[in-house]
PDB file of C-alpha atoms and ligand atoms in Angstrom:
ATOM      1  CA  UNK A 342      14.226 -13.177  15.949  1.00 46.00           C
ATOM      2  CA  UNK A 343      14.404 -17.004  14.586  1.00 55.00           C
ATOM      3  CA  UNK A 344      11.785 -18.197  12.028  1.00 80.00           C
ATOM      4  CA  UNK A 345      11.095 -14.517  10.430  1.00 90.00           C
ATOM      5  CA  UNK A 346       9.080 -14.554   8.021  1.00 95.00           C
ATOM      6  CA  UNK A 347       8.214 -11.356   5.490  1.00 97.00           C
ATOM      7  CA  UNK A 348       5.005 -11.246   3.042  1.00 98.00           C
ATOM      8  CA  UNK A 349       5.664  -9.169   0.539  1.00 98.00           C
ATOM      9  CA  UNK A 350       2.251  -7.861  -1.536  1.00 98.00           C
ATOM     10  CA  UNK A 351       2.538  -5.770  -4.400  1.00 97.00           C
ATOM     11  CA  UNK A 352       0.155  -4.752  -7.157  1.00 96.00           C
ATOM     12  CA  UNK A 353      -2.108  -1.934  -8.496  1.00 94.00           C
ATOM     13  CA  UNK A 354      -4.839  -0.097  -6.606  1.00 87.00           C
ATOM     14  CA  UNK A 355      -7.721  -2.024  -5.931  1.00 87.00           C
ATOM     15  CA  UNK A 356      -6.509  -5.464  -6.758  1.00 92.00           C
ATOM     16  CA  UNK A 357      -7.570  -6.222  -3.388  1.00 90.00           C
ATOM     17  CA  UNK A 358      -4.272  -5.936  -1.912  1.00 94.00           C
ATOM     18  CA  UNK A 359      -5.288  -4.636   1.681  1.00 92.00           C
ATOM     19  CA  UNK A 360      -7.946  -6.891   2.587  1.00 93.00           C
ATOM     20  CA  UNK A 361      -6.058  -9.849   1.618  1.00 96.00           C
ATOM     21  CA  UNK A 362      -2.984  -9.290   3.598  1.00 97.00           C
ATOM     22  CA  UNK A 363      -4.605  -8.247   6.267  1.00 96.00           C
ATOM     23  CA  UNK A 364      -6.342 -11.787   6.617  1.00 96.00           C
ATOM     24  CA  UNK A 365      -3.304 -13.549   6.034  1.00 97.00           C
ATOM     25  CA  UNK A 366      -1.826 -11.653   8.455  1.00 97.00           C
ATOM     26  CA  UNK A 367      -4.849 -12.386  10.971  1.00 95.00           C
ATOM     27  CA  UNK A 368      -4.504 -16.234  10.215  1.00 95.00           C
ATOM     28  CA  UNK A 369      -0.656 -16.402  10.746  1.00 95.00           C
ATOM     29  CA  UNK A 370      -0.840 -14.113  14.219  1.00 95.00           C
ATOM     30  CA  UNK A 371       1.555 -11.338  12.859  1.00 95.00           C
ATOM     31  CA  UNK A 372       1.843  -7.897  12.108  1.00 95.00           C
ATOM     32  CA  UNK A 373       0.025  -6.486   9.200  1.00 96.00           C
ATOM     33  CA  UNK A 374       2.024  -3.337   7.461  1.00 97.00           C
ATOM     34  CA  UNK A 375      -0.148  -0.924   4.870  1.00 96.00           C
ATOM     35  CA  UNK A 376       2.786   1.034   3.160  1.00 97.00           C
ATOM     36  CA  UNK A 377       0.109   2.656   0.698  1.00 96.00           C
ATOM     37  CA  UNK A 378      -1.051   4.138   4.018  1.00 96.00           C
ATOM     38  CA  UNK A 379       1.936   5.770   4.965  1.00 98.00           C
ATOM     39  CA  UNK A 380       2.311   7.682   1.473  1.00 97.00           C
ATOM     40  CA  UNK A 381      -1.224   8.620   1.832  1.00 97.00           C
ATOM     41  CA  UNK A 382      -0.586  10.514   5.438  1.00 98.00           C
ATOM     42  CA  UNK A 383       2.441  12.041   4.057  1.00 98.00           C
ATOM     43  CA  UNK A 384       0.112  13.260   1.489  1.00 98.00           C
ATOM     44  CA  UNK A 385      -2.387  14.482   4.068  1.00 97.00           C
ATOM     45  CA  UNK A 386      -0.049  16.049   6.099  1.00 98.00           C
ATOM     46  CA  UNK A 387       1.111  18.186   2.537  1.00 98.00           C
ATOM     47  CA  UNK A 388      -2.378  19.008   1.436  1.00 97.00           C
ATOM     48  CA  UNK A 389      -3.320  20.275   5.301  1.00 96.00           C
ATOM     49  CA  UNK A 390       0.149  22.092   5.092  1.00 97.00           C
ATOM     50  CA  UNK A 391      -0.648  23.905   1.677  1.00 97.00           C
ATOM     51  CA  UNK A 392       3.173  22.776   0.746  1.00 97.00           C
ATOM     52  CA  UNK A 393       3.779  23.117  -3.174  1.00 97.00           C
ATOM     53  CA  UNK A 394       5.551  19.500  -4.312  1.00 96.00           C
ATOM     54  CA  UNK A 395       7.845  21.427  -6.477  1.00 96.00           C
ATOM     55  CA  UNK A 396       9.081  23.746  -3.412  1.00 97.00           C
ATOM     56  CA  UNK A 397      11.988  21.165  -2.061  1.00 96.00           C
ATOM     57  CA  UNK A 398      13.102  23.364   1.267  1.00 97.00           C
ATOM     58  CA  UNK A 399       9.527  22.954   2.455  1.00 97.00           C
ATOM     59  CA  UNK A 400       8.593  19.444   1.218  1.00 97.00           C
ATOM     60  CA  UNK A 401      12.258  18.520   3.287  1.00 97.00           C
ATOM     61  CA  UNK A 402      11.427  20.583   6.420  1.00 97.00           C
ATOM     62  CA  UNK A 403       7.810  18.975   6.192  1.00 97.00           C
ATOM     63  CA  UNK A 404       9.258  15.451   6.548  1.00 97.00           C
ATOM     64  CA  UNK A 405      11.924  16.271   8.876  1.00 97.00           C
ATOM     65  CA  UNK A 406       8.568  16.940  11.199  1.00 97.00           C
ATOM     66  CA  UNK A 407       6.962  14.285  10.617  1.00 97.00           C
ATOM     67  CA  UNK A 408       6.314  11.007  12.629  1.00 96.00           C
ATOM     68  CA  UNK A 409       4.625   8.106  10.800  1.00 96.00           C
ATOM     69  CA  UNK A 410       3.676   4.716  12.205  1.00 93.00           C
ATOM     70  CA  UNK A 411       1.550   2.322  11.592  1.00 92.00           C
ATOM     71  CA  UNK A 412       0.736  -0.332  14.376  1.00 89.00           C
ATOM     72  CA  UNK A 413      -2.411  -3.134  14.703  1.00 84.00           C
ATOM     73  CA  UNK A 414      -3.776  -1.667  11.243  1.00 88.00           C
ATOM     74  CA  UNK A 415      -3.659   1.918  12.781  1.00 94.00           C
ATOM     75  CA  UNK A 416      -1.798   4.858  10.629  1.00 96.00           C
ATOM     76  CA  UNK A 417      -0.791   7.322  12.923  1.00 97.00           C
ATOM     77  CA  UNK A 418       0.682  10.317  11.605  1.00 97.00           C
ATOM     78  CA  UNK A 419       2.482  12.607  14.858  1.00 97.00           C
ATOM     79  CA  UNK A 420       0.047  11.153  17.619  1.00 96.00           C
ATOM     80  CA  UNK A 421      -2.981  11.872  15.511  1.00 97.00           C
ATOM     81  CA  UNK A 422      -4.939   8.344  14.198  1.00 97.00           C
ATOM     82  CA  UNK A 423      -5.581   9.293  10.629  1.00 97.00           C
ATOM     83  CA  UNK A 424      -7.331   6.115   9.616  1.00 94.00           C
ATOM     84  CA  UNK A 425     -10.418   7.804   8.068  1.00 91.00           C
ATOM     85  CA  UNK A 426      -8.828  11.287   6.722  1.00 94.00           C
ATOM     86  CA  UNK A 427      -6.795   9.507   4.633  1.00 96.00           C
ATOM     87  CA  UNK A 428      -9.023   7.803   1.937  1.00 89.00           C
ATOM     88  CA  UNK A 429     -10.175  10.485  -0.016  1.00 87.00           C
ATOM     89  CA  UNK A 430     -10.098  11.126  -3.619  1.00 83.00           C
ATOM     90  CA  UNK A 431      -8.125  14.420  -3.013  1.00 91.00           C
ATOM     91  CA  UNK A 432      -5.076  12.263  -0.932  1.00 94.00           C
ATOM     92  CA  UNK A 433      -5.339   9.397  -3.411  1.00 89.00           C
ATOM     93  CA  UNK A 434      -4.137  12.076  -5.785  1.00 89.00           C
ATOM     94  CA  UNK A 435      -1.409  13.866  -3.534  1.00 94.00           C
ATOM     95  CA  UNK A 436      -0.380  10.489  -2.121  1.00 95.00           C
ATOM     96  CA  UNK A 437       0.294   9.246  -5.904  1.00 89.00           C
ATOM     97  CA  UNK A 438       2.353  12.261  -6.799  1.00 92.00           C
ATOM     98  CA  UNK A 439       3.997  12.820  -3.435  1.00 95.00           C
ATOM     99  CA  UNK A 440       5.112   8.478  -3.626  1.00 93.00           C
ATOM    100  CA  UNK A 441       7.052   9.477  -6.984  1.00 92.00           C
ATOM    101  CA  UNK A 442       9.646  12.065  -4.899  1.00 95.00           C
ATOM    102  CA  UNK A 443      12.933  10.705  -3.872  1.00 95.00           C
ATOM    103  CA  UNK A 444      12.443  12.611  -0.861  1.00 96.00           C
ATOM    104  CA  UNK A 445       9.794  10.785   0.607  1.00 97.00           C
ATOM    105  CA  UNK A 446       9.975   7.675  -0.865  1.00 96.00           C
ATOM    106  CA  UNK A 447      13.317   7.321   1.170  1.00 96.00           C
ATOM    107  CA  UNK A 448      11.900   8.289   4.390  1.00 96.00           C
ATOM    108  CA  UNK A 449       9.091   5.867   3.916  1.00 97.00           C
ATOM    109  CA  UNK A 450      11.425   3.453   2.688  1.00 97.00           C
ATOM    110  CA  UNK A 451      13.356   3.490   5.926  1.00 96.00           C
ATOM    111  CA  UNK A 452      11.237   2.780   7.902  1.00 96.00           C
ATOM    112  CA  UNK A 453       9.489  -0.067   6.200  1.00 97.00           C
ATOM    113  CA  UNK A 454      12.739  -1.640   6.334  1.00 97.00           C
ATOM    114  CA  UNK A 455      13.405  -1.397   9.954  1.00 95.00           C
ATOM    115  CA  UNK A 456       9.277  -3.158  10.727  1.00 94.00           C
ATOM    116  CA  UNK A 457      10.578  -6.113   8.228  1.00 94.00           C
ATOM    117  CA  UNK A 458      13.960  -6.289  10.326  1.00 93.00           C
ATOM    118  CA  UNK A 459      12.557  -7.074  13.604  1.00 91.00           C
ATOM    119  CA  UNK A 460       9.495  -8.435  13.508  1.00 93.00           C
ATOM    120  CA  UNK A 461       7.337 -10.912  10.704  1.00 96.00           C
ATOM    121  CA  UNK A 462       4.750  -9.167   8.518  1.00 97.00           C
ATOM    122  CA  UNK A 463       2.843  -9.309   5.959  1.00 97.00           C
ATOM    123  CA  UNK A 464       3.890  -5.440   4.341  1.00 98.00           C
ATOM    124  CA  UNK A 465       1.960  -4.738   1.181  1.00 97.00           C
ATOM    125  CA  UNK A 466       2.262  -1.897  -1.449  1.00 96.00           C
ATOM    126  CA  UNK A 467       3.938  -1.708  -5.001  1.00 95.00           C
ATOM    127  CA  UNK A 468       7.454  -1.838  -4.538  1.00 96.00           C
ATOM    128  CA  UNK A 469       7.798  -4.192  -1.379  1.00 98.00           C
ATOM    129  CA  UNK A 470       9.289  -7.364  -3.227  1.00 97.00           C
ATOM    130  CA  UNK A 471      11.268  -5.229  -5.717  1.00 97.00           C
ATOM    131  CA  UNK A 472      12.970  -2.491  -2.964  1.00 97.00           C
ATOM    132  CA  UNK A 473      11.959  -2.646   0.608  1.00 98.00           C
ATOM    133  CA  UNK A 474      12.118  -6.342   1.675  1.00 98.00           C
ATOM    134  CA  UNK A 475      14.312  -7.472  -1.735  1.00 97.00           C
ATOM    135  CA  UNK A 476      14.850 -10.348   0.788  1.00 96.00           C
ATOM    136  CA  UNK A 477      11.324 -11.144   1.609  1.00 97.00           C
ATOM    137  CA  UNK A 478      10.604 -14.939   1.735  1.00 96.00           C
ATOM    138  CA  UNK A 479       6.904 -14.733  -0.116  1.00 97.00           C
ATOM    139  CA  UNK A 480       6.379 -12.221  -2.830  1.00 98.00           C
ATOM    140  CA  UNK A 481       3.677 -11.779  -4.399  1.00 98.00           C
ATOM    141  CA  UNK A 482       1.961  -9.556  -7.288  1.00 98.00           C
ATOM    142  CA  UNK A 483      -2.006  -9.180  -6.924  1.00 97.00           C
ATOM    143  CA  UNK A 484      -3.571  -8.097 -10.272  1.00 95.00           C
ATOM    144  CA  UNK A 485      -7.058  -7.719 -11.354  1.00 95.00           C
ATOM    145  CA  UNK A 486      -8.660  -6.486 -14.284  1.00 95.00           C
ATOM    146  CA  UNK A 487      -9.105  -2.596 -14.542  1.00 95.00           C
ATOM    147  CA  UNK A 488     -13.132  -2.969 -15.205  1.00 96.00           C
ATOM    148  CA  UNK A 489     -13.000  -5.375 -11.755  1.00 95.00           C
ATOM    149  CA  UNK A 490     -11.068  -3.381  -9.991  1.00 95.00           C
ATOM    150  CA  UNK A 491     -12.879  -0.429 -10.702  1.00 95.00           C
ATOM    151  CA  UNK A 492     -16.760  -2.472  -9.935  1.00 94.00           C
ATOM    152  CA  UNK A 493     -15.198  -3.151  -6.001  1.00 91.00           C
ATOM    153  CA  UNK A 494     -13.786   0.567  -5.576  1.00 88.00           C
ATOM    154  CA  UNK A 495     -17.143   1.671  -6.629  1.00 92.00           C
ATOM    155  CA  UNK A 496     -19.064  -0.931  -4.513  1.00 92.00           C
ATOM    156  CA  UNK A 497     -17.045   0.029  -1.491  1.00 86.00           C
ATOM    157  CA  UNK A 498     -18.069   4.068  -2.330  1.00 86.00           C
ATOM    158  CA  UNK A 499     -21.877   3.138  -2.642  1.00 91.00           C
ATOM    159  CA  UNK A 500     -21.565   1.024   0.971  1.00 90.00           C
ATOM    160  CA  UNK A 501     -20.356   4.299   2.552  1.00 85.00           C
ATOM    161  CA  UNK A 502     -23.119   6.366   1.058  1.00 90.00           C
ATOM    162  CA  UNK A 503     -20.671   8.240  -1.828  1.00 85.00           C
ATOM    163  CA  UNK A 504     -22.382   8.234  -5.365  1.00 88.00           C
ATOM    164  CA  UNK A 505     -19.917   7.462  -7.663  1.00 89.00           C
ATOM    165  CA  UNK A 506     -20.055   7.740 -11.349  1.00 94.00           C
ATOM    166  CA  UNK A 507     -18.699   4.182 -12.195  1.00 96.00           C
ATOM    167  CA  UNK A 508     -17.076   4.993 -16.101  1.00 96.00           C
ATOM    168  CA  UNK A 509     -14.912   7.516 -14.279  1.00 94.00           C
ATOM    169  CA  UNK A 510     -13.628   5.427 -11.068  1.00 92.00           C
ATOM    170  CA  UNK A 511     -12.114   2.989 -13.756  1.00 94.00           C
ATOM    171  CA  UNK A 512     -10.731   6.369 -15.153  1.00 94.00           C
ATOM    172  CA  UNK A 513      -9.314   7.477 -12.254  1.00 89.00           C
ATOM    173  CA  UNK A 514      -8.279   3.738 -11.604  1.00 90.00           C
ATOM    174  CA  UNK A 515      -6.289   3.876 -14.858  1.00 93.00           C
ATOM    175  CA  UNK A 516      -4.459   7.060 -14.699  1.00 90.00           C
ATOM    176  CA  UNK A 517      -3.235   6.065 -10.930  1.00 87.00           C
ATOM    177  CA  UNK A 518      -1.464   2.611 -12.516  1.00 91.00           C
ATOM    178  CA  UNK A 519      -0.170   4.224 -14.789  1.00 91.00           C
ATOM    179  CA  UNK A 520       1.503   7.040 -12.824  1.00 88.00           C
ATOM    180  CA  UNK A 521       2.553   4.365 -10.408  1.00 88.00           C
ATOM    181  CA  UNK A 522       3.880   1.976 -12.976  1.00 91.00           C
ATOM    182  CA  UNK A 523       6.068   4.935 -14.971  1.00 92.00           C
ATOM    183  CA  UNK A 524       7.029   6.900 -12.210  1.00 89.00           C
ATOM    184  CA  UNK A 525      11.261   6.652 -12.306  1.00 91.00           C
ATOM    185  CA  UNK A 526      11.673   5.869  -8.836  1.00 91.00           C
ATOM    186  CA  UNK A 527      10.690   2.071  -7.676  1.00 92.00           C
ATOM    187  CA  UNK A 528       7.456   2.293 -10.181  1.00 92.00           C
ATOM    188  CA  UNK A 529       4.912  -0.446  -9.304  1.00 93.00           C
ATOM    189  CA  UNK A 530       6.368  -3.693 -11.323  1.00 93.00           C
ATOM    190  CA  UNK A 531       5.957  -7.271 -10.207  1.00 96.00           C
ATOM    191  CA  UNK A 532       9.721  -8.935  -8.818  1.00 97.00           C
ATOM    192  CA  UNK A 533      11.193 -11.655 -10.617  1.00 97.00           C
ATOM    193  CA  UNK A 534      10.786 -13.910  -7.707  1.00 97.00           C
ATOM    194  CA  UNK A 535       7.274 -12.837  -7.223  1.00 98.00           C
ATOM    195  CA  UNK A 536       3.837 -14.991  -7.836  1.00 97.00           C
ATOM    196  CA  UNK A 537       1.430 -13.386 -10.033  1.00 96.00           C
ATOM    197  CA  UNK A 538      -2.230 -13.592  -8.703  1.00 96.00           C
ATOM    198  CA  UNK A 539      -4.799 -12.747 -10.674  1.00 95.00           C
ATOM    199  CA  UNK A 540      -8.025 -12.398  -8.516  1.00 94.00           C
ATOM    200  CA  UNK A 541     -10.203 -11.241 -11.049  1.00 93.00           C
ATOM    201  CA  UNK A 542     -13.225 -13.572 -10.560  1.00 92.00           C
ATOM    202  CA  UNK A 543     -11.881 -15.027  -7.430  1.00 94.00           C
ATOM    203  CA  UNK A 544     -13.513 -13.954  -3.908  1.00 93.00           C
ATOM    204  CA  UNK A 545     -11.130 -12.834  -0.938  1.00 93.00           C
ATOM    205  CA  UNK A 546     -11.638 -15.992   0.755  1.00 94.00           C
ATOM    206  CA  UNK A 547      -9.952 -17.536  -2.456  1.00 96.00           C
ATOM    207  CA  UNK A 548      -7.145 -15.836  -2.310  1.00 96.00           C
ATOM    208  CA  UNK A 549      -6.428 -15.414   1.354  1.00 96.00           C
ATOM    209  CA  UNK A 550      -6.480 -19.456   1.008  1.00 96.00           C
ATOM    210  CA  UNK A 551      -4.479 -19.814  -2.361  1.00 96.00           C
ATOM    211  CA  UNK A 552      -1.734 -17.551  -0.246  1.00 97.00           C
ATOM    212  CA  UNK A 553      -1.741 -19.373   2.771  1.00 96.00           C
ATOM    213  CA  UNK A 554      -1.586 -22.527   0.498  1.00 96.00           C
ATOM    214  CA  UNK A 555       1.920 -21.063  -1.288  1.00 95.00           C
ATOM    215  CA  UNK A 556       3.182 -20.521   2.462  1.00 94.00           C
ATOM    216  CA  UNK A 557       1.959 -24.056   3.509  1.00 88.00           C
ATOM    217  CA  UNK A 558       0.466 -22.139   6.447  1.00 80.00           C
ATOM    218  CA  UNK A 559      -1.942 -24.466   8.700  1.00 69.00           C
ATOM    219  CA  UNK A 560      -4.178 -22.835  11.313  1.00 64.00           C
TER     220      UNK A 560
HETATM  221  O1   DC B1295      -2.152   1.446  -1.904  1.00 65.21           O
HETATM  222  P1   DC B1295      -2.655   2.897  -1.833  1.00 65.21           P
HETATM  223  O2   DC B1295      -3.631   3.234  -2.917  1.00 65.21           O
HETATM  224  O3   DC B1295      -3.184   3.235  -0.485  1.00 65.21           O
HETATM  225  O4   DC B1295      -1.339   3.795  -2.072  1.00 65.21           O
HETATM  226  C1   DC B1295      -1.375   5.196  -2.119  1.00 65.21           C
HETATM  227  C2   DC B1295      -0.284   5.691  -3.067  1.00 65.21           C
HETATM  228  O5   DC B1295       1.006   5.447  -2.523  1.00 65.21           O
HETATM  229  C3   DC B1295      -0.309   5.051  -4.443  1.00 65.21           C
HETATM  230  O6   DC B1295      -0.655   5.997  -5.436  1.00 65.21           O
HETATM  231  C4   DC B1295       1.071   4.563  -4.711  1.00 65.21           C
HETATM  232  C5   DC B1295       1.884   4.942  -3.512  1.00 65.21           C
HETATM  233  N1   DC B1295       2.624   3.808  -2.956  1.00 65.21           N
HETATM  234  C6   DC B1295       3.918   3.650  -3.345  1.00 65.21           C
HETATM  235  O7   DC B1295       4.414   4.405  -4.185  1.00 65.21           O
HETATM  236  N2   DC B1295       4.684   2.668  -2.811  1.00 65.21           N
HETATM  237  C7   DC B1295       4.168   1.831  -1.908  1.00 65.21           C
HETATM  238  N3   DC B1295       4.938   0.880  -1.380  1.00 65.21           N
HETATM  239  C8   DC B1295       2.810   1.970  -1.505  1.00 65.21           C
HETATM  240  C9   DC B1295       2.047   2.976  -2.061  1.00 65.21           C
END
């Protein structure tokens, strides 16, 4: 395909990642790729399977089994639409500690590749620029500050009815970068080549526009 062109997204939880490529993706008319979804359907799939991380054979037979996709902002995990079942605190947690095994990071990894090979995306996650599209011809790194991050999490909780104790979200917020940032394999870190974006303070239209700006994108 002539004219490709790969977004890649990185940064921590709730810096707003999602929501912003999504839009850019809606402005430019292409595909829109949530890797962060695909680790958390691995995780549901382990949680619903009762497999122990630590037991390899099953973790390997597990994925062998499994069929992940993700098409027109739709996770699908073996036929089954998963969109809702996956955003729980208890698959945040799996899907954190599940993303850190070789074993599924190169499954995932994989596959991301082969969307950015044939088609133009916007792919977003926390090692996209540094691993899975190294070649990717935006990169950027959304940050936000933890308190910020933590206010939006919380606000999206309270709009779905979930009371939400607000000192502990920034917690939990906390302890996630941090096991994403140290982990051995691909930890969350921003690429050389990436732009830093800092949207604390700034509203999504902001940055979906200071993006498309970089990309001199015109609708
Ligand atoms: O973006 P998210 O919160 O939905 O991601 C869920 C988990 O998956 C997160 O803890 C980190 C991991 N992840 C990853 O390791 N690599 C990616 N490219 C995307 C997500």
């Amino acid at each position: 395909m002539k004219n490709k062109i790969r977004i890649a997204i990185d940064g921590p939880s709730g810096a707003g990642k999602s929501t912003i490529a999504k839009r850019v993706a809606k402005q430019m008319g292409i595909d829109y790729i949530d890797t962060g979804a695909m680790y958390r359907a691995i995780g549901c799939k382990i949680l619903e399977n009762r497999i122990d991380l630590k037991d390899k054979e099953a973790l390997k037979q597990l994925l062998a089994q499994t069929e992940i996709d993700f098409i027109d902002g739709t996770i699908i995990l073996d036929g089954e639409i998963v969109n809702d079942k996956i955003r729980t605190p208890a698959v945040s947690k799996i899907a954190s500690d599940a993303s850190a095994l070789p074993e599924v990071r190169e499954k995932l990894v994989v596959l991301q590749r082969k969307m950015g090979q044939v088609k133009s995306v916007v792919m977003d996650g926390r090692d996209i620029g540094t691993n899975v599209l190294t070649d990717a011809e935006y990169k950027f790194f959304m940050t936000a500050s933890s308190a910020e991050r933590a206010k939006r999490r919380w606000l999206e909780l309270s709009e779905k009815g979930e009371t939400a104790d607000l000192a502990q979200v920034e917690a939990d917020i906390i302890q996630r970068d941090h096991n994403d940032s140290t982990r051995v394999l691909n930890p969350l870190k921003k690429a050389g080549d990436a732009i830093e974006l800092d949207t604390t303070g700034m509203t999504i239209e902001e940055v979906t526009q200071k993006i498309l700006e970089v990309i001199k994108w015109q609708s």
